[in-house]
PDB file of C-alpha atoms and ligand atoms in Angstrom:
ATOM      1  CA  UNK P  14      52.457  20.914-115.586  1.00 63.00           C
ATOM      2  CA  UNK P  15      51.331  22.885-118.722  1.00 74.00           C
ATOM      3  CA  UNK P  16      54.049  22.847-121.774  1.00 74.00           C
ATOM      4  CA  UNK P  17      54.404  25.788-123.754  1.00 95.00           C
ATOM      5  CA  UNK P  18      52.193  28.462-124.151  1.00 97.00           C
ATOM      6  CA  UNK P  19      49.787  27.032-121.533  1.00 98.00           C
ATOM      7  CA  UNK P  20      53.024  27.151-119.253  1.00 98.00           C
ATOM      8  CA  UNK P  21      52.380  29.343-116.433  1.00 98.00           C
ATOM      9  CA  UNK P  22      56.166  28.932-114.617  1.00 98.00           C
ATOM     10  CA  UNK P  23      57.573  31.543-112.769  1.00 97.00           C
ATOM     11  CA  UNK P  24      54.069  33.509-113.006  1.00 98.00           C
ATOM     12  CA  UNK P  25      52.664  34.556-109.574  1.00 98.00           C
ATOM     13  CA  UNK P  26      48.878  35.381-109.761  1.00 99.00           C
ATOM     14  CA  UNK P  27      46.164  36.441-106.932  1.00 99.00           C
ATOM     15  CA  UNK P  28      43.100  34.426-106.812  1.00 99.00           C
ATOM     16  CA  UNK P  29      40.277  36.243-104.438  1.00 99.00           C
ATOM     17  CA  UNK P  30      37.271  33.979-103.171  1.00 98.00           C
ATOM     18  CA  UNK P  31      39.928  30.822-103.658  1.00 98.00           C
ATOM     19  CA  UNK P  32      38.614  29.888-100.169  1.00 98.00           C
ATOM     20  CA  UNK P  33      35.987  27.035-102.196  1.00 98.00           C
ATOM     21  CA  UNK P  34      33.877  27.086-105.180  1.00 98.00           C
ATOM     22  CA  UNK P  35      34.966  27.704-108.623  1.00 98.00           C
ATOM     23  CA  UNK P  36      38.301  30.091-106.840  1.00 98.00           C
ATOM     24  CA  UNK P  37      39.543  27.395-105.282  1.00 98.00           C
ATOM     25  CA  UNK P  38      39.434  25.730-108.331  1.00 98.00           C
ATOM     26  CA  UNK P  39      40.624  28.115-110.564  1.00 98.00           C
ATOM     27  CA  UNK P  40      43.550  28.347-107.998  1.00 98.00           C
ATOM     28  CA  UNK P  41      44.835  24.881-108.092  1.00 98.00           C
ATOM     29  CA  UNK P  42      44.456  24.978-111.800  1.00 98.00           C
ATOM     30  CA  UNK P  43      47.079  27.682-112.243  1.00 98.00           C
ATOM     31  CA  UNK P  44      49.537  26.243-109.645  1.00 98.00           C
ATOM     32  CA  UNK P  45      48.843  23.268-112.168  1.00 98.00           C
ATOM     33  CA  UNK P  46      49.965  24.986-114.622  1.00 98.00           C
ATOM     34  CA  UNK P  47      52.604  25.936-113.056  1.00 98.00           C
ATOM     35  CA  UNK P  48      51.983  29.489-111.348  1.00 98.00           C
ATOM     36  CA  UNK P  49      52.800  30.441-107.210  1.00 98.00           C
ATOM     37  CA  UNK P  50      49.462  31.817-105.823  1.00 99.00           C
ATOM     38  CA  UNK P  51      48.245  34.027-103.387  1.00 99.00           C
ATOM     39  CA  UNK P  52      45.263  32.294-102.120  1.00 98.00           C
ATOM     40  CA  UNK P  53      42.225  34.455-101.177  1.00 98.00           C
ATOM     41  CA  UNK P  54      39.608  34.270 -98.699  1.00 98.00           C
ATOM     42  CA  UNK P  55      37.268  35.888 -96.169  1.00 98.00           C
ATOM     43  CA  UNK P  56      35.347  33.615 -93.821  1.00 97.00           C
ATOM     44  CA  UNK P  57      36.914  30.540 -94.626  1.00 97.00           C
ATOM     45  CA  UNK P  58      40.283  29.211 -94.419  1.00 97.00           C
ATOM     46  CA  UNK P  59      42.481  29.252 -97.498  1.00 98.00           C
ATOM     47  CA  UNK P  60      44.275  26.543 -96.224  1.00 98.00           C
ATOM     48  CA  UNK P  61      43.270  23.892 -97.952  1.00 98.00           C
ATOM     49  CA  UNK P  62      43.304  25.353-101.152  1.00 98.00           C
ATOM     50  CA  UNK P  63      47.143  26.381-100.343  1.00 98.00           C
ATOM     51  CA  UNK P  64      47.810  23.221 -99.789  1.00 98.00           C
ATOM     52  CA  UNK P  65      46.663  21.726-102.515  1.00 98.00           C
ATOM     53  CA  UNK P  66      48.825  24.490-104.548  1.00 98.00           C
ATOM     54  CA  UNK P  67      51.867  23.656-103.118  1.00 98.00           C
ATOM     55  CA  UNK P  68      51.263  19.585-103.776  1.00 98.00           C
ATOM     56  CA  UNK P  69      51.199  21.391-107.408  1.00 97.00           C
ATOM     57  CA  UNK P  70      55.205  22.172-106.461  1.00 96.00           C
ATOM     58  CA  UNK P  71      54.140  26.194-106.359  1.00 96.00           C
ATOM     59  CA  UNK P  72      54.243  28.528-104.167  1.00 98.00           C
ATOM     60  CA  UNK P  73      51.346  29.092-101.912  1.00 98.00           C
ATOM     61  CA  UNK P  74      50.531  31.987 -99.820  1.00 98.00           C
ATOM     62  CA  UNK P  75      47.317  32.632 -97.787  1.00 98.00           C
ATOM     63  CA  UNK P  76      45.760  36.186 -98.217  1.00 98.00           C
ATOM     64  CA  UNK P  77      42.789  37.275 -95.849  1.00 98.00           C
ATOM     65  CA  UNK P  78      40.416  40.342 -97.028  1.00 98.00           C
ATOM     66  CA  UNK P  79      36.935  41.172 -97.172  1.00 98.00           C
ATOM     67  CA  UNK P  80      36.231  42.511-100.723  1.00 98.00           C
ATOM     68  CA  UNK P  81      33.758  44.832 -99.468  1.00 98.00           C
ATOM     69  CA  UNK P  82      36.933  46.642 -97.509  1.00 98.00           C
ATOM     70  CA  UNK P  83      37.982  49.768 -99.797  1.00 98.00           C
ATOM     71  CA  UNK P  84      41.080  48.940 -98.455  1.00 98.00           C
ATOM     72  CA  UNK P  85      41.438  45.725 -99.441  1.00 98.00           C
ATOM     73  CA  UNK P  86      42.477  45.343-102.837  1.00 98.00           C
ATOM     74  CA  UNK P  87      45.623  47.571-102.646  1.00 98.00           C
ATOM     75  CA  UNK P  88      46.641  45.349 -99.716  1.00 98.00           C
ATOM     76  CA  UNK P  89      46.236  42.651-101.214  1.00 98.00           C
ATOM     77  CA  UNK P  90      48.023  43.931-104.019  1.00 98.00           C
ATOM     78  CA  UNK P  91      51.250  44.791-101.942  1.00 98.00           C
ATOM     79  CA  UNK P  92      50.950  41.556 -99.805  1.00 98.00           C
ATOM     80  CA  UNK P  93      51.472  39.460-103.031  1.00 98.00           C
ATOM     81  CA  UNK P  94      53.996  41.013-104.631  1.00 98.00           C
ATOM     82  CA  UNK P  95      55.813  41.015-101.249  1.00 98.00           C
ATOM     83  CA  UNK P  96      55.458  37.112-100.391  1.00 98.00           C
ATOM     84  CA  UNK P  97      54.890  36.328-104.280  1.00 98.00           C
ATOM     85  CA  UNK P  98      58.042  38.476-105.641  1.00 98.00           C
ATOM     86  CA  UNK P  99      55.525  39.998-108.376  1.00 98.00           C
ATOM     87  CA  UNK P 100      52.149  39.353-109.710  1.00 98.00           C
ATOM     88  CA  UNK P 101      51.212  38.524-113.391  1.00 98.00           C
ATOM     89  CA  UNK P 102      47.437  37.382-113.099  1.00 99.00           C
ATOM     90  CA  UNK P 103      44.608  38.455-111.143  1.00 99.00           C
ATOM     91  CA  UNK P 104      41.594  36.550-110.955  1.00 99.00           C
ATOM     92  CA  UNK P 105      38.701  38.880-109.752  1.00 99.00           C
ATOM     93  CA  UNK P 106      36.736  35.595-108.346  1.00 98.00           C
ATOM     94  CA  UNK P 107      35.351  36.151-104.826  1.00 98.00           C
ATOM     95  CA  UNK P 108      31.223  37.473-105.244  1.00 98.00           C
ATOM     96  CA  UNK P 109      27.907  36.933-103.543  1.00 98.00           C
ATOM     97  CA  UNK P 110      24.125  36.428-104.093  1.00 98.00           C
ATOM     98  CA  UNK P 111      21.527  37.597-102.399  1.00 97.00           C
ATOM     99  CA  UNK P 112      18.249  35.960-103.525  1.00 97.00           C
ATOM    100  CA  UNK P 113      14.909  37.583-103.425  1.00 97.00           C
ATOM    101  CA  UNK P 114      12.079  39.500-105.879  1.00 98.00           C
ATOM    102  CA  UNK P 115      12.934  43.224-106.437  1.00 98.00           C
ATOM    103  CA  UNK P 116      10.038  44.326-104.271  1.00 98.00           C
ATOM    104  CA  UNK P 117      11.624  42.761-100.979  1.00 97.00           C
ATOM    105  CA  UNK P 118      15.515  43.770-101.641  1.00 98.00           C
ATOM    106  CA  UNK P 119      16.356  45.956 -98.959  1.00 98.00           C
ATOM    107  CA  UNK P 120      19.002  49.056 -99.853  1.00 98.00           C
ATOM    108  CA  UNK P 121      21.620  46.961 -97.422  1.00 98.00           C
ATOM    109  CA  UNK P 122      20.949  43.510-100.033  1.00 98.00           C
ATOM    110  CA  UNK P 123      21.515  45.722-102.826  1.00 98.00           C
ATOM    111  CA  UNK P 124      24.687  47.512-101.153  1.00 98.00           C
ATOM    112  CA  UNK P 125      26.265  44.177-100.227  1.00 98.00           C
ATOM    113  CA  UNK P 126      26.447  42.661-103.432  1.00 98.00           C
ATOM    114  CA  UNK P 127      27.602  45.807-105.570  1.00 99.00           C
ATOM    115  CA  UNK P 128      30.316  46.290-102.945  1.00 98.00           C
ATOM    116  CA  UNK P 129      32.177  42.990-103.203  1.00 98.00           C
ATOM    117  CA  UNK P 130      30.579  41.782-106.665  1.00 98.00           C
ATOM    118  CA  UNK P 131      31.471  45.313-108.564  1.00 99.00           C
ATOM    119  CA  UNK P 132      32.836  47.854-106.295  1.00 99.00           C
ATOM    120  CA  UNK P 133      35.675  45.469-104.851  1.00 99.00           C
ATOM    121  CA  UNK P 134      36.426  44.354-108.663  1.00 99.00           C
ATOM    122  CA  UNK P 135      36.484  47.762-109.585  1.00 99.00           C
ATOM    123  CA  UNK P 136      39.357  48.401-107.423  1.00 99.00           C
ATOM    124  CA  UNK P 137      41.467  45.434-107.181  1.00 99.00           C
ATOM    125  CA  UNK P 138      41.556  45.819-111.445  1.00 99.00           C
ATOM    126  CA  UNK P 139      42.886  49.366-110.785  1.00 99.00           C
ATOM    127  CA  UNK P 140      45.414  48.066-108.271  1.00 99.00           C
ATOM    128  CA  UNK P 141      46.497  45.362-110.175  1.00 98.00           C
ATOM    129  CA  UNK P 142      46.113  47.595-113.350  1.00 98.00           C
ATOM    130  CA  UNK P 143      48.676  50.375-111.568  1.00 98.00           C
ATOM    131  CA  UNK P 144      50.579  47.945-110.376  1.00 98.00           C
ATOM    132  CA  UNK P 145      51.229  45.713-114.263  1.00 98.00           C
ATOM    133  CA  UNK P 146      51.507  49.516-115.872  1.00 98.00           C
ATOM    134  CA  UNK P 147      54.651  50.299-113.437  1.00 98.00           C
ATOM    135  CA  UNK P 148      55.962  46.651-113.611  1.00 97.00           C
ATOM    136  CA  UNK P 149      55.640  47.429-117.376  1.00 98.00           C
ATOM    137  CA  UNK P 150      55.845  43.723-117.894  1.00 97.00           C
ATOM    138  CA  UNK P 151      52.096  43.383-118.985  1.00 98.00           C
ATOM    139  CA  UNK P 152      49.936  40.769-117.625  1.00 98.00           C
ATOM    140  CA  UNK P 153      46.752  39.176-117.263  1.00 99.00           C
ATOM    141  CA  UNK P 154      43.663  40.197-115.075  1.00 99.00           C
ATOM    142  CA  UNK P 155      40.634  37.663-115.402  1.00 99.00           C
ATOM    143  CA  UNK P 156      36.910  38.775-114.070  1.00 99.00           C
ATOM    144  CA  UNK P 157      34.769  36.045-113.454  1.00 99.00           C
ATOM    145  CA  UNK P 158      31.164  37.305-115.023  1.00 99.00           C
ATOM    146  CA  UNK P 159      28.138  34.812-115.256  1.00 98.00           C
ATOM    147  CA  UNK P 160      25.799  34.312-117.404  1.00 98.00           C
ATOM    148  CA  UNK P 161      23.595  37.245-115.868  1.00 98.00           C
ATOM    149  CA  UNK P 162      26.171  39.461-117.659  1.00 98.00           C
ATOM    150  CA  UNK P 163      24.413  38.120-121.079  1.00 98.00           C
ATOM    151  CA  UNK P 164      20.735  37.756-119.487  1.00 98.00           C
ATOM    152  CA  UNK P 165      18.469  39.019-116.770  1.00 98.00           C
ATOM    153  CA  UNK P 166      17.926  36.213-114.089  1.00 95.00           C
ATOM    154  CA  UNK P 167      15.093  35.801-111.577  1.00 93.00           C
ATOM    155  CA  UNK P 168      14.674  37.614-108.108  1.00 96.00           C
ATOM    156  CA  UNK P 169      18.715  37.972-108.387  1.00 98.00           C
ATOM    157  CA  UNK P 170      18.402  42.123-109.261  1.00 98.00           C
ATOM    158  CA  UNK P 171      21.471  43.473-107.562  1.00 98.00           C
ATOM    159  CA  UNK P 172      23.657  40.676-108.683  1.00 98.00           C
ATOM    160  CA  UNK P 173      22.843  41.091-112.445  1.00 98.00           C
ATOM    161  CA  UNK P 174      23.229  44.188-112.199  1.00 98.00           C
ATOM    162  CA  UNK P 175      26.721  43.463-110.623  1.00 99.00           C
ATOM    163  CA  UNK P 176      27.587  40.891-113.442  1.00 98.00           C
ATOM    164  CA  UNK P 177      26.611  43.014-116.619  1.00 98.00           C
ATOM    165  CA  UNK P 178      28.158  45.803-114.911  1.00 99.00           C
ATOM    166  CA  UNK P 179      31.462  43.034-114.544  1.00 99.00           C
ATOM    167  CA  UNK P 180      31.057  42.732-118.453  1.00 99.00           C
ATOM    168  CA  UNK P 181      31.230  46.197-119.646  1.00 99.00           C
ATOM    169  CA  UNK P 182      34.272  47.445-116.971  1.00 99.00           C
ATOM    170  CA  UNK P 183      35.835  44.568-118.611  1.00 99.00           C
ATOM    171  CA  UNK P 184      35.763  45.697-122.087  1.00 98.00           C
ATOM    172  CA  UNK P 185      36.548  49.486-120.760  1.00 99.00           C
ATOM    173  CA  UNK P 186      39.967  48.008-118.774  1.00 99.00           C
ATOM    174  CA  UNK P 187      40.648  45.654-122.090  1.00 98.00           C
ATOM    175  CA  UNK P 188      40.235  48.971-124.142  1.00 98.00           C
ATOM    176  CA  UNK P 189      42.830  51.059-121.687  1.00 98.00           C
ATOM    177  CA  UNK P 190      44.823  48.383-121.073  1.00 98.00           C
ATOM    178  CA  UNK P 191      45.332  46.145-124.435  1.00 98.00           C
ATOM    179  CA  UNK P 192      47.707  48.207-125.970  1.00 98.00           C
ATOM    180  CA  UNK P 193      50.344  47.919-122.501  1.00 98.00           C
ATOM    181  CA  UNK P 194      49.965  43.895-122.840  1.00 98.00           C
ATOM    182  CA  UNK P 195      48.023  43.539-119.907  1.00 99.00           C
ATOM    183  CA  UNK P 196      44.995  41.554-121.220  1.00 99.00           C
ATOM    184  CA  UNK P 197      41.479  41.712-119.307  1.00 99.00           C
ATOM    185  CA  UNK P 198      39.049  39.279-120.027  1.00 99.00           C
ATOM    186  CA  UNK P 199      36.297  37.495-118.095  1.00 99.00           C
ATOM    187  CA  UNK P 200      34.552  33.980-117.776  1.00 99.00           C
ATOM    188  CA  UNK P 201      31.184  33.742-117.342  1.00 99.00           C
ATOM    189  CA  UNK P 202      30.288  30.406-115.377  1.00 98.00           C
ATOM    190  CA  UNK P 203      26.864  28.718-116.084  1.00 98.00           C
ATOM    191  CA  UNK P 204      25.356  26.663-113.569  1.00 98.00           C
ATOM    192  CA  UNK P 205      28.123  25.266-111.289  1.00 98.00           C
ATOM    193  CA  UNK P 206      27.670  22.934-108.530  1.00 97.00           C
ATOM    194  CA  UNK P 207      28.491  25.484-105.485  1.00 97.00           C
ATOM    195  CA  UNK P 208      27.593  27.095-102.048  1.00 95.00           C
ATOM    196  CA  UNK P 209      26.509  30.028-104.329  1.00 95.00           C
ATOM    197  CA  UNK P 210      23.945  27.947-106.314  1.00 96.00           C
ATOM    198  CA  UNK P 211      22.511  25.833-102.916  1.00 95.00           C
ATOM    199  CA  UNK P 212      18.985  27.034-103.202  1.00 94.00           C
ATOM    200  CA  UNK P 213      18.890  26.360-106.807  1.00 94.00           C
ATOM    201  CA  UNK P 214      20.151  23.125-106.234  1.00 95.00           C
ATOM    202  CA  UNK P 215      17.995  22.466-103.464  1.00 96.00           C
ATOM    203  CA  UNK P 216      14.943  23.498-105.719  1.00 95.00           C
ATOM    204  CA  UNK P 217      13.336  20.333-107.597  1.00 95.00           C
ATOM    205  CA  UNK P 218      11.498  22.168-110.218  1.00 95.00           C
ATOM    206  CA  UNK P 219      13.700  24.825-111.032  1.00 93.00           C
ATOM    207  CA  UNK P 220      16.785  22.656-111.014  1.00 95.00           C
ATOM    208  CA  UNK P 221      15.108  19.840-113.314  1.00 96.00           C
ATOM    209  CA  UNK P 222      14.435  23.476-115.303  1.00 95.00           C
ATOM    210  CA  UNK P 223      17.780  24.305-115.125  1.00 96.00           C
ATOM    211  CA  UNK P 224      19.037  20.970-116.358  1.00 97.00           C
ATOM    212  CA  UNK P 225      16.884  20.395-119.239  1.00 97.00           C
ATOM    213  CA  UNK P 226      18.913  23.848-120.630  1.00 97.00           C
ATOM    214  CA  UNK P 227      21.897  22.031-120.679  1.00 98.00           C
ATOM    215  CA  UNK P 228      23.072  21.130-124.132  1.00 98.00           C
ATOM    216  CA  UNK P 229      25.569  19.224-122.035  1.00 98.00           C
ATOM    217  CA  UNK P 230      23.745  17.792-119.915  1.00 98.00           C
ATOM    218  CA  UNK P 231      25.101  18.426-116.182  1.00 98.00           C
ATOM    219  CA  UNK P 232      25.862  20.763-114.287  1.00 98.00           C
ATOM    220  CA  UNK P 233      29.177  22.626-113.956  1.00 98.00           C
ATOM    221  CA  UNK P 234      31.712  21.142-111.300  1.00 98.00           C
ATOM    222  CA  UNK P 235      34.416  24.152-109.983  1.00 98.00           C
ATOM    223  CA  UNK P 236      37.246  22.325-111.870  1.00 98.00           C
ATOM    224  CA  UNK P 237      35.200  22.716-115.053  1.00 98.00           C
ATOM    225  CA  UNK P 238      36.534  26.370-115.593  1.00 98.00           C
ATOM    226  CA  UNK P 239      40.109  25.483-115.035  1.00 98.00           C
ATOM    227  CA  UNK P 240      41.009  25.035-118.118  1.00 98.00           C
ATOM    228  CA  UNK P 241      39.265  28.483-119.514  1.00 98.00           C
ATOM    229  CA  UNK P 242      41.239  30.205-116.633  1.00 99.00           C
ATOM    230  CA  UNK P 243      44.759  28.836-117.260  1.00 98.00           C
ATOM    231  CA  UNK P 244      44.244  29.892-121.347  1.00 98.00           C
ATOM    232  CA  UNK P 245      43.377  33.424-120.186  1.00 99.00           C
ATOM    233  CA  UNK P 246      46.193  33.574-117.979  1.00 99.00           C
ATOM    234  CA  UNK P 247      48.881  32.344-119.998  1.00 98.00           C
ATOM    235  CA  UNK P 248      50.238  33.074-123.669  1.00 98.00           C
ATOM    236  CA  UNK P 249      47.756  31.623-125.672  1.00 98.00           C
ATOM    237  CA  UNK P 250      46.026  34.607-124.856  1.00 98.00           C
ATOM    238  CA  UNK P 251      47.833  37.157-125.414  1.00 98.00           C
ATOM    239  CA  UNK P 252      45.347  38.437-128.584  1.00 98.00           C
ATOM    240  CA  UNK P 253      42.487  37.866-126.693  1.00 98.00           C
ATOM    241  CA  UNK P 254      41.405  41.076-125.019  1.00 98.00           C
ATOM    242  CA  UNK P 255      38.285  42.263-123.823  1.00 99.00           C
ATOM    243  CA  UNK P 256      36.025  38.578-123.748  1.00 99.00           C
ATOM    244  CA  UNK P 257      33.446  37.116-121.785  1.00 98.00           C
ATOM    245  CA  UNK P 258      33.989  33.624-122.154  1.00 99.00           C
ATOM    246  CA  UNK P 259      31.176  31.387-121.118  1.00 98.00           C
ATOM    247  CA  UNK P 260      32.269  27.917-119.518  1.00 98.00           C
ATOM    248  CA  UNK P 261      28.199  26.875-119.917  1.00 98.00           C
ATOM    249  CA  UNK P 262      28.066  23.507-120.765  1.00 98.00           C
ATOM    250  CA  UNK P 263      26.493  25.055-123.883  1.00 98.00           C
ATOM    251  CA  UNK P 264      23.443  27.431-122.186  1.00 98.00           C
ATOM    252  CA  UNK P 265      23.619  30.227-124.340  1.00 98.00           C
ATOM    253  CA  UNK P 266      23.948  28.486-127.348  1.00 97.00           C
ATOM    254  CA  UNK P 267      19.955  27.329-126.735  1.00 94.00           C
TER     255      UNK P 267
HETATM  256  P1  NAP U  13      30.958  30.244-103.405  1.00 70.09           P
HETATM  257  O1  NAP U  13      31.202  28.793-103.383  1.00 70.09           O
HETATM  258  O2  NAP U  13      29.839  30.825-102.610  1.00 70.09           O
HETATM  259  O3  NAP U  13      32.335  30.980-103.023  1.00 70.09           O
HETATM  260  C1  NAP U  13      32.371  32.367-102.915  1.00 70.09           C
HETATM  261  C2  NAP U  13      33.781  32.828-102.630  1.00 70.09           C
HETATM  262  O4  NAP U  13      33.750  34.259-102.525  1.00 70.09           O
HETATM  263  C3  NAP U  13      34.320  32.276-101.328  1.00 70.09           C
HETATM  264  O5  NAP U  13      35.667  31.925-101.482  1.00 70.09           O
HETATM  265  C4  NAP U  13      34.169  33.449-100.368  1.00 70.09           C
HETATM  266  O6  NAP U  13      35.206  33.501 -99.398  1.00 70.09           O
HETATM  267  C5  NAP U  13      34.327  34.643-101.278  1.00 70.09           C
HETATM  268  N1  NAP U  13      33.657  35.802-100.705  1.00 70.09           N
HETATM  269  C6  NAP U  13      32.337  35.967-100.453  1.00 70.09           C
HETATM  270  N2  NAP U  13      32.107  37.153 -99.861  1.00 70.09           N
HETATM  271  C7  NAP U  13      33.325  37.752 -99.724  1.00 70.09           C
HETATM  272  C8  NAP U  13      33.754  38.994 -99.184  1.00 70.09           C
HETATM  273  N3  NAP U  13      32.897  39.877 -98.657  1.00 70.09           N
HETATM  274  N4  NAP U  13      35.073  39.268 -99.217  1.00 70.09           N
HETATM  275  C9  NAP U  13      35.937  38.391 -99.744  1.00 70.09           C
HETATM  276  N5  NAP U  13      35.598  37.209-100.258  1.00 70.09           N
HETATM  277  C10 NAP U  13      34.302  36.894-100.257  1.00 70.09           C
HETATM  278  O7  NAP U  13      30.662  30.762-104.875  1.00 70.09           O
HETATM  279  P2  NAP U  13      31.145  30.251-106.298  1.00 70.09           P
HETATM  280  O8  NAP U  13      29.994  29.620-106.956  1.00 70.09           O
HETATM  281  O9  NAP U  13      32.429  29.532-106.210  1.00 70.09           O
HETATM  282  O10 NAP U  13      31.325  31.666-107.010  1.00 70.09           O
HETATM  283  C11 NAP U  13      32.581  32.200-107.373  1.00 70.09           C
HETATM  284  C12 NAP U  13      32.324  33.261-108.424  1.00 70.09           C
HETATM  285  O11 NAP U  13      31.697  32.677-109.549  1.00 70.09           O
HETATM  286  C13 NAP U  13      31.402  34.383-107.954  1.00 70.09           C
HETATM  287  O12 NAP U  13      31.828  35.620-108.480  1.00 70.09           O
HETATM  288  C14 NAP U  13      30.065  33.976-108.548  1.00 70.09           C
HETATM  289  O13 NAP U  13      29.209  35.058-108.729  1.00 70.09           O
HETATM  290  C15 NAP U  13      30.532  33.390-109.866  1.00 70.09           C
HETATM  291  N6  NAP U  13      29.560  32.512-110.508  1.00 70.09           N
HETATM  292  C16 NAP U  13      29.156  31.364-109.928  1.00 70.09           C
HETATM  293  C17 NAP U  13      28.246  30.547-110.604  1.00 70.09           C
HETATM  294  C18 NAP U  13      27.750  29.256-110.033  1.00 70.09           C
HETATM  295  O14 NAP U  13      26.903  28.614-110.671  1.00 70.09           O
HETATM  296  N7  NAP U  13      28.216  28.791-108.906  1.00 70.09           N
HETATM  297  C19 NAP U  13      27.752  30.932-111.843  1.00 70.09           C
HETATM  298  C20 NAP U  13      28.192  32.121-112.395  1.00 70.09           C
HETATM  299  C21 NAP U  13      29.108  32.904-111.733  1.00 70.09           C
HETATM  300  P3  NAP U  13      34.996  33.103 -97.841  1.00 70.09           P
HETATM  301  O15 NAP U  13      34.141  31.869 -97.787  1.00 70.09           O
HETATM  302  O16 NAP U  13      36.400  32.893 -97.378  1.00 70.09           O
HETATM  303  O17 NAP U  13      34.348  34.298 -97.207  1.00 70.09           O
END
């Protein structure tokens, strides 16, 4: 349990995409911490992940949504602060990749990552957003970025787009938002050992590439950003506003 101003007791915070992968991660580390969590996910079970909140001694409650759903984020909104009693943080996780040169991205590739990668972030920020501004309370709303907010990628176009578009709604919500205590920040993951990253993985040369980048020498495991996630959430934030953090292992530094 985090003492302090890491101490995230009697916060109740949303995760989306906490279903695996860095979310699920991120999820357990705030119930670490101390927070209850509403425990997103789409196609898989958020089960497990609830589980392994409440064997934190929070609160854990299962939320199901896809992010491409306009719908979605108010629900998901309302459904928290009805089984949570409130929400303080919002982690903007869930996203997808669709991998492929520019010249073979159909309109429907392109469509399906804006929608849950930047349209579904879009609106669960302004639910969330409308939401803290009523409560009055403040509060903390974390996007997860990547380092294709900072740089271009390969044959990824439609989700850098999505993830520099992630970085510069971030800064717009931290400049509308700063001054009402509700901090918005974002952490941009490097390479993290994922279902998101398979292919890379699964690609000798370009993950011995990949590799050699690394100042630090590995690559990222989920539970790696943890720690990034419960500062943003908690106190020791509270004059940050407006950041893309990079949990990188060093990348962007080379
Ligand atoms: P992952 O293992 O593929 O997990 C993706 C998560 O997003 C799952 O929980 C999934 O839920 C959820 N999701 C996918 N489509 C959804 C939809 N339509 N509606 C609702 N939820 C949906 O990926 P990850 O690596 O943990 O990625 C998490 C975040 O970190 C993403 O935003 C990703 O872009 C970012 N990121 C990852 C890396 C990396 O190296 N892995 C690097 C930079 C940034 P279900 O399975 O329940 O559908």
């Amino acid at each position: 349990m985090a003492k302090g101003m890491f101490s995230l007791d009697g916060c109740a915070a949303l995760v989306t995409g906490a279903s695996r992968g860095i979310g699920a991660a991120i999820a357990r580390a705030l119930a670490e911490a101390g927070a209850d969590v509403a425990v997103h996910g789409n196609a898989t079970s958020p089960e497990e992940t609830c589980e392994a909140v409440r064997a934190s001694g929070g609160k854990a409650v299962a939320v199901v949504a896809d992010m491409a759903d306009p719908q979605a984020p108010d629900r998901l909104v309302v459904e928290t602060v009805a089984s949570l009693g409130g929400l303080d943080i919002v982690v903007n996780n869930a996203g997808i990749i669709r991998r492929g040169p520019t010249v073979s991205t159909s309109d429907e590739d392109w469509a399906a990552v804006i929608d849950v990668n930047l349209n579904g972030v879009f609106r669960l920020c302004r639910a969330a957003g409308r939401h803290l501004l009523e409560t009055g309370r403040g509060g903390k709303i974390i996007n997860i970025a990547s380092l294709l907010s900072f740089q271009g990628g390969l044959n990824v176009p439609a989700y850098a787009a999505s993830k520099s578009a992630i970085a510069g709604l971030t800064r717009e919500l931290s400049n509308e938002w700063a001054v009402e205590g509700i901090n918005v920040n974002a952490i941009a993951p490097g390479y993290f050992r994922t279902d998101n990253t398979e292919a890379l993985q699964k690609d000798e040369a370009r993950s011995r590439h990949i590799l050699d980048r690394i100042p630090a020498g590995r690559w990222g495991e989920p539970s790696d950003v943890g720690g990034a996630a419960v500062f943003l959430a908690s106190r020791a934030s509270d004059y940050v506003n407006g950041q893309i953090l990079a949990v990188d292992g060093g990348w962007l530094g080379r």
